[in-house]
Amino acid sequence: LVYEVRLRTNQPVTVNFNGVYRYLGARGLTERRENALVCSVTDIADCVYRAGKYSVYSVEEQIKKGFITAENGVRIGLAGEFVFEKEKPLALRNFYSLCIRIPHEVIGCGKEIYQRCMSDRVHNVLIMSPPGLGKTTILRDISRIMSKKTKKNLLICDERGELSIGNVGESCDIVSFSDKETAFEVGIRVLRPDVIITDELSEKECQILEKAVNAGISVVASAHFSSMERVKGAYLRVFERFVVLDSLQIGKIDGIYNNEGKLC
């Protein structure tokens, strides 16, 4: 599977294929740098325009946040020059490089987590790893499994438009391209979810979710932590199970812990 494509100005194009980076040549993947395609400034600009369907204004708000979500949930991370006004990002221009992340539907990748953390009752679960190791893909599959087995009302807060791509279940309500605070507030008030599912949860956002948990709503989320030892604060108050993914193998579980740091 192709997980990621990286375009950098005047540098060879690289591809993350099955977890290993290789160069992209005219005839496909290659180990040899001299055979790689080299990306130009024009190539990067063309890619941004195509992702925005030739109207950068249509994705202007996304660009301010450093990304564009293209068709089928493909997320393009942008590197360039930020322009600020009154300490808030006004625009991003002169794109230097792109990180193109390609979502996949892997049926069954969330089965073990569901069985160990949700089959008796839905614990509040945080899936953790550094970026690019399968958290979002697992969340999608857990949503599909939970919807099928429990029929609970699931609220997917999809800030970047990639979490809800594919089959996430028939009992899901989806709030896309909103900051999480707004999505939580609006979703809880008008959609009455039993479970909230969201991706890349910050500590501030976790503090906001405490109100939902105290109101009896379960939460399944992901966050960027490399180990249980780094988890603190609101995360420990909100979540009951912490799933640490293997740092070397995409989607593999390294350990599941309770909020006291003990293996379950």
Tab-separated table of C-alpha atoms in Angstrom:
chain	number	residue	atom	x	y	z
A	1	LEU	CA	0.000	0.000	0.000
A	2	VAL	CA	1.086	3.580	-0.694
A	3	TYR	CA	0.693	5.578	2.514
A	4	GLU	CA	2.398	8.850	1.662
A	5	VAL	CA	3.967	10.839	-1.183
A	6	ARG	CA	6.376	13.681	-0.470
A	7	LEU	CA	7.126	16.493	-2.910
A	8	ARG	CA	9.944	18.908	-2.087
A	9	THR	CA	11.246	21.702	-4.294
A	10	ASN	CA	14.309	20.606	-6.314
A	11	GLN	CA	14.426	17.268	-4.476
A	12	PRO	CA	13.571	13.709	-5.573
A	13	VAL	CA	9.982	12.548	-5.065
A	14	THR	CA	9.698	9.958	-2.274
A	15	VAL	CA	6.940	7.452	-1.562
A	16	ASN	CA	6.094	5.583	1.628
A	17	PHE	CA	5.284	2.123	0.278
A	18	ASN	CA	4.356	-0.474	2.907
A	19	GLY	CA	6.089	1.592	5.588
A	20	VAL	CA	9.381	2.068	3.699
A	21	TYR	CA	10.401	5.228	1.824
A	22	ARG	CA	11.546	4.802	-1.772
A	23	TYR	CA	12.139	7.156	-4.672
A	24	LEU	CA	9.598	7.593	-7.472
A	25	GLY	CA	11.073	7.226	-10.951
A	26	ALA	CA	9.624	7.477	-14.447
A	27	ARG	CA	8.927	3.730	-14.409
A	28	GLY	CA	7.770	3.393	-10.821
A	29	LEU	CA	9.498	2.995	-7.474
A	30	THR	CA	13.285	2.847	-7.411
A	31	GLU	CA	16.044	2.558	-4.833
A	32	ARG	CA	18.402	4.709	-6.900
A	33	ARG	CA	18.336	8.448	-6.278
A	34	GLU	CA	19.706	9.249	-9.735
A	35	ASN	CA	16.642	7.588	-11.304
A	36	ALA	CA	14.135	9.584	-9.249
A	37	LEU	CA	11.843	12.279	-10.553
A	38	VAL	CA	12.777	15.727	-9.234
A	39	CYS	CA	10.006	18.079	-8.154
A	40	SER	CA	9.900	21.712	-9.292
A	41	VAL	CA	8.151	24.740	-7.809
A	42	THR	CA	5.674	24.549	-10.684
A	43	ASP	CA	4.890	20.897	-9.932
A	44	ILE	CA	4.040	21.781	-6.326
A	45	ALA	CA	1.893	24.768	-7.335
A	46	ASP	CA	0.033	22.629	-9.902
A	47	CYS	CA	-0.641	19.972	-7.266
A	48	VAL	CA	-2.098	22.556	-4.860
A	49	TYR	CA	-4.326	24.032	-7.563
A	50	ARG	CA	-5.569	20.604	-8.659
A	51	ALA	CA	-6.314	19.631	-5.041
A	52	GLY	CA	-8.385	22.809	-4.704
A	53	LYS	CA	-10.127	22.032	-8.027
A	54	TYR	CA	-8.344	25.028	-9.563
A	55	SER	CA	-9.846	27.443	-7.056
A	56	VAL	CA	-7.509	28.146	-4.159
A	57	TYR	CA	-10.177	30.431	-2.697
A	58	SER	CA	-12.461	27.418	-2.178
A	59	VAL	CA	-9.908	25.870	0.196
A	60	GLU	CA	-8.513	29.105	1.627
A	61	GLU	CA	-9.582	28.351	5.211
A	62	GLN	CA	-7.947	24.928	5.050
A	63	ILE	CA	-4.740	26.417	3.653
A	64	LYS	CA	-4.560	28.808	6.627
A	65	LYS	CA	-4.382	25.688	8.808
A	66	GLY	CA	-1.606	24.191	6.682
A	67	PHE	CA	-3.468	21.524	4.718
A	68	ILE	CA	-5.924	20.754	1.929
A	69	THR	CA	-8.257	17.763	1.949
A	70	ALA	CA	-8.633	16.578	-1.634
A	71	GLU	CA	-11.023	13.972	-3.046
A	72	ASN	CA	-11.506	10.669	-1.183
A	73	GLY	CA	-10.016	12.055	2.030
A	74	VAL	CA	-6.486	12.532	0.706
A	75	ARG	CA	-4.852	15.084	3.020
A	76	ILE	CA	-2.120	17.317	1.648
A	77	GLY	CA	0.100	18.957	4.253
A	78	LEU	CA	1.602	22.252	3.090
A	79	ALA	CA	4.970	23.816	3.865
A	80	GLY	CA	5.635	27.399	2.834
A	81	GLU	CA	5.562	30.981	4.085
A	82	PHE	CA	2.874	31.830	6.618
A	83	VAL	CA	1.520	35.366	6.635
A	84	PHE	CA	0.166	36.551	10.004
A	85	GLU	CA	-2.143	39.386	10.950
A	86	LYS	CA	-2.811	40.224	14.601
A	87	GLU	CA	-1.071	36.979	15.598
A	88	LYS	CA	-3.466	34.864	13.507
A	89	PRO	CA	-2.541	33.089	10.245
A	90	LEU	CA	-3.871	35.120	7.328
A	91	ALA	CA	-2.480	33.079	4.427
A	92	LEU	CA	0.093	30.492	3.367
A	93	ARG	CA	2.003	31.203	0.180
A	94	ASN	CA	5.122	30.173	-1.770
A	95	PHE	CA	4.638	26.471	-1.172
A	96	TYR	CA	7.969	24.655	-0.750
A	97	SER	CA	6.864	21.092	-0.137
A	98	LEU	CA	3.840	18.824	0.189
A	99	CYS	CA	3.111	15.751	2.292
A	100	ILE	CA	0.328	13.788	0.584
A	101	ARG	CA	-1.257	11.258	2.953
A	102	ILE	CA	-3.411	8.594	1.344
A	103	PRO	CA	-6.181	7.044	3.492
A	104	HIS	CA	-6.994	3.344	3.331
A	105	GLU	CA	-9.866	1.198	4.497
A	106	VAL	CA	-8.470	-1.848	6.286
A	107	ILE	CA	-11.413	-3.985	7.357
A	108	GLY	CA	-10.752	-5.679	10.708
A	109	CYS	CA	-7.786	-3.561	11.825
A	110	GLY	CA	-9.807	-2.289	14.821
A	111	LYS	CA	-11.230	-5.671	15.811
A	112	GLU	CA	-8.757	-6.471	18.604
A	113	ILE	CA	-9.164	-3.052	20.224
A	114	TYR	CA	-12.943	-3.357	20.051
A	115	GLN	CA	-12.896	-6.838	21.607
A	116	ARG	CA	-10.516	-5.862	24.401
A	117	CYS	CA	-11.875	-2.404	25.214
A	118	MET	CA	-15.506	-2.218	24.098
A	119	SER	CA	-17.140	-5.639	23.825
A	120	ASP	CA	-18.469	-5.640	27.419
A	121	ARG	CA	-19.060	-1.880	27.583
A	122	VAL	CA	-17.658	1.069	25.648
A	123	HIS	CA	-14.676	2.302	27.626
A	124	ASN	CA	-13.227	5.715	26.813
A	125	VAL	CA	-10.297	4.720	24.589
A	126	LEU	CA	-7.279	6.724	23.415
A	127	ILE	CA	-5.208	5.257	20.560
A	128	MET	CA	-1.652	6.575	20.633
A	129	SER	CA	1.419	6.628	18.404
A	130	PRO	CA	3.676	9.012	16.498
A	131	PRO	CA	2.199	10.243	13.182
A	132	GLY	CA	1.636	7.837	10.304
A	133	LEU	CA	1.190	4.523	12.114
A	134	GLY	CA	-2.463	3.785	11.449
A	135	LYS	CA	-4.482	5.583	14.135
A	136	THR	CA	-7.027	7.127	11.767
A	137	THR	CA	-7.511	3.881	9.831
A	138	ILE	CA	-8.136	2.021	13.099
A	139	LEU	CA	-10.643	4.650	14.272
A	140	ARG	CA	-12.612	4.232	11.027
A	141	ASP	CA	-12.790	0.476	11.488
A	142	ILE	CA	-13.785	0.760	15.155
A	143	SER	CA	-16.604	3.095	14.107
A	144	ARG	CA	-17.792	0.556	11.524
A	145	ILE	CA	-17.645	-2.330	14.015
A	146	MET	CA	-19.353	-0.405	16.813
A	147	SER	CA	-22.124	0.802	14.537
A	148	LYS	CA	-22.787	-2.730	13.308
A	149	LYS	CA	-22.663	-4.476	16.696
A	150	THR	CA	-24.228	-1.914	19.041
A	151	LYS	CA	-26.358	0.429	16.865
A	152	LYS	CA	-25.235	3.258	19.151
A	153	ASN	CA	-25.431	6.823	17.864
A	154	LEU	CA	-21.878	7.769	16.898
A	155	LEU	CA	-20.702	11.349	16.371
A	156	ILE	CA	-17.575	11.607	14.206
A	157	CYS	CA	-15.836	14.964	14.628
A	158	ASP	CA	-13.753	15.074	11.460
A	159	GLU	CA	-11.737	18.289	11.546
A	160	ARG	CA	-9.733	17.575	8.378
A	161	GLY	CA	-12.242	15.599	6.339
A	162	GLU	CA	-10.318	12.311	6.305
A	163	LEU	CA	-11.589	10.334	9.316
A	164	SER	CA	-15.085	9.789	7.911
A	165	ILE	CA	-14.005	8.557	4.475
A	166	GLY	CA	-15.245	5.076	3.570
A	167	ASN	CA	-17.558	2.770	5.527
A	168	VAL	CA	-17.796	4.108	9.081
A	169	GLY	CA	-21.198	2.577	9.818
A	170	GLU	CA	-24.835	3.468	9.306
A	171	SER	CA	-25.462	4.932	12.773
A	172	CYS	CA	-22.876	7.744	12.388
A	173	ASP	CA	-23.447	11.483	12.312
A	174	ILE	CA	-20.506	13.397	10.851
A	175	VAL	CA	-19.378	16.973	11.516
A	176	SER	CA	-16.583	17.866	9.076
A	177	PHE	CA	-14.113	20.757	8.671
A	178	SER	CA	-14.987	22.311	12.013
A	179	ASP	CA	-12.683	22.886	14.934
A	180	LYS	CA	-13.284	20.234	17.555
A	181	GLU	CA	-14.620	22.608	20.192
A	182	THR	CA	-17.451	23.720	17.891
A	183	ALA	CA	-18.085	20.171	16.680
A	184	PHE	CA	-18.310	18.869	20.254
A	185	GLU	CA	-20.641	21.647	21.383
A	186	VAL	CA	-22.980	21.534	18.383
A	187	GLY	CA	-22.925	17.752	18.092
A	188	ILE	CA	-23.690	17.089	21.740
A	189	ARG	CA	-26.459	19.676	21.851
A	190	VAL	CA	-28.372	18.705	18.702
A	191	LEU	CA	-27.329	15.159	17.724
A	192	ARG	CA	-27.416	13.365	21.098
A	193	PRO	CA	-24.499	10.994	20.568
A	194	ASP	CA	-23.780	7.931	22.671
A	195	VAL	CA	-20.143	7.921	21.528
A	196	ILE	CA	-17.851	10.634	20.135
A	197	ILE	CA	-15.071	9.563	17.775
A	198	THR	CA	-12.332	12.031	16.855
A	199	ASP	CA	-8.729	12.167	15.679
A	200	GLU	CA	-5.528	13.899	16.863
A	201	LEU	CA	-6.906	15.134	20.179
A	202	SER	CA	-4.939	17.899	21.930
A	203	GLU	CA	-4.887	18.383	25.700
A	204	LYS	CA	-7.026	21.524	25.448
A	205	GLU	CA	-9.614	19.640	23.372
A	206	CYS	CA	-9.443	16.787	25.859
A	207	GLN	CA	-10.361	19.186	28.659
A	208	ILE	CA	-13.446	20.232	26.678
A	209	LEU	CA	-14.443	16.582	26.290
A	210	GLU	CA	-14.507	16.104	30.069
A	211	LYS	CA	-17.973	17.678	30.107
A	212	ALA	CA	-19.210	15.110	27.592
A	213	VAL	CA	-17.749	12.226	29.584
A	214	ASN	CA	-19.284	13.554	32.800
A	215	ALA	CA	-22.629	13.639	30.969
A	216	GLY	CA	-22.326	9.931	30.178
A	217	ILE	CA	-21.015	10.128	26.587
A	218	SER	CA	-18.207	7.749	25.680
A	219	VAL	CA	-15.150	8.887	23.708
A	220	VAL	CA	-12.852	7.041	21.303
A	221	ALA	CA	-9.982	9.173	20.031
A	222	SER	CA	-6.368	9.271	18.945
A	223	ALA	CA	-3.395	11.391	20.003
A	224	HIS	CA	0.296	11.749	19.256
A	225	PHE	CA	2.094	9.984	22.099
A	226	SER	CA	4.964	7.535	21.724
A	227	SER	CA	4.506	5.824	25.109
A	228	MET	CA	2.225	5.611	28.136
A	229	GLU	CA	4.787	7.472	30.247
A	230	ARG	CA	4.169	10.676	28.280
A	231	VAL	CA	0.408	10.775	28.948
A	232	LYS	CA	-0.746	13.224	31.623
A	233	GLY	CA	-3.356	15.720	32.714
A	234	ALA	CA	-6.842	15.644	31.209
A	235	TYR	CA	-6.080	12.515	29.177
A	236	LEU	CA	-5.812	10.473	32.367
A	237	ARG	CA	-9.088	11.912	33.676
A	238	VAL	CA	-11.066	11.314	30.475
A	239	PHE	CA	-9.790	7.974	29.188
A	240	GLU	CA	-9.948	4.518	30.745
A	241	ARG	CA	-7.952	2.548	28.164
A	242	PHE	CA	-4.792	3.652	26.354
A	243	VAL	CA	-3.749	1.733	23.253
A	244	VAL	CA	-0.084	2.231	22.333
A	245	LEU	CA	0.748	1.262	18.755
A	246	ASP	CA	4.063	-0.231	17.750
A	247	SER	CA	6.499	2.437	16.559
A	248	LEU	CA	7.943	0.223	13.818
A	249	GLN	CA	4.985	-1.695	12.367
A	250	ILE	CA	1.898	0.132	11.098
A	251	GLY	CA	-1.314	-0.806	12.930
A	252	LYS	CA	0.295	-3.252	15.381
A	253	ILE	CA	-0.648	-2.958	19.074
A	254	ASP	CA	2.303	-2.654	21.447
A	255	GLY	CA	0.222	-2.568	24.646
A	256	ILE	CA	-3.117	-1.597	26.197
A	257	TYR	CA	-3.029	0.195	29.568
A	258	ASN	CA	-5.469	1.529	32.143
A	259	ASN	CA	-5.281	5.079	33.486
A	260	GLU	CA	-2.933	3.926	36.230
A	261	GLY	CA	-0.391	2.865	33.624
A	262	LYS	CA	-0.900	-0.877	34.155
A	263	LEU	CA	-1.205	-3.338	31.304
A	264	CYS	CA	-4.735	-4.651	30.726
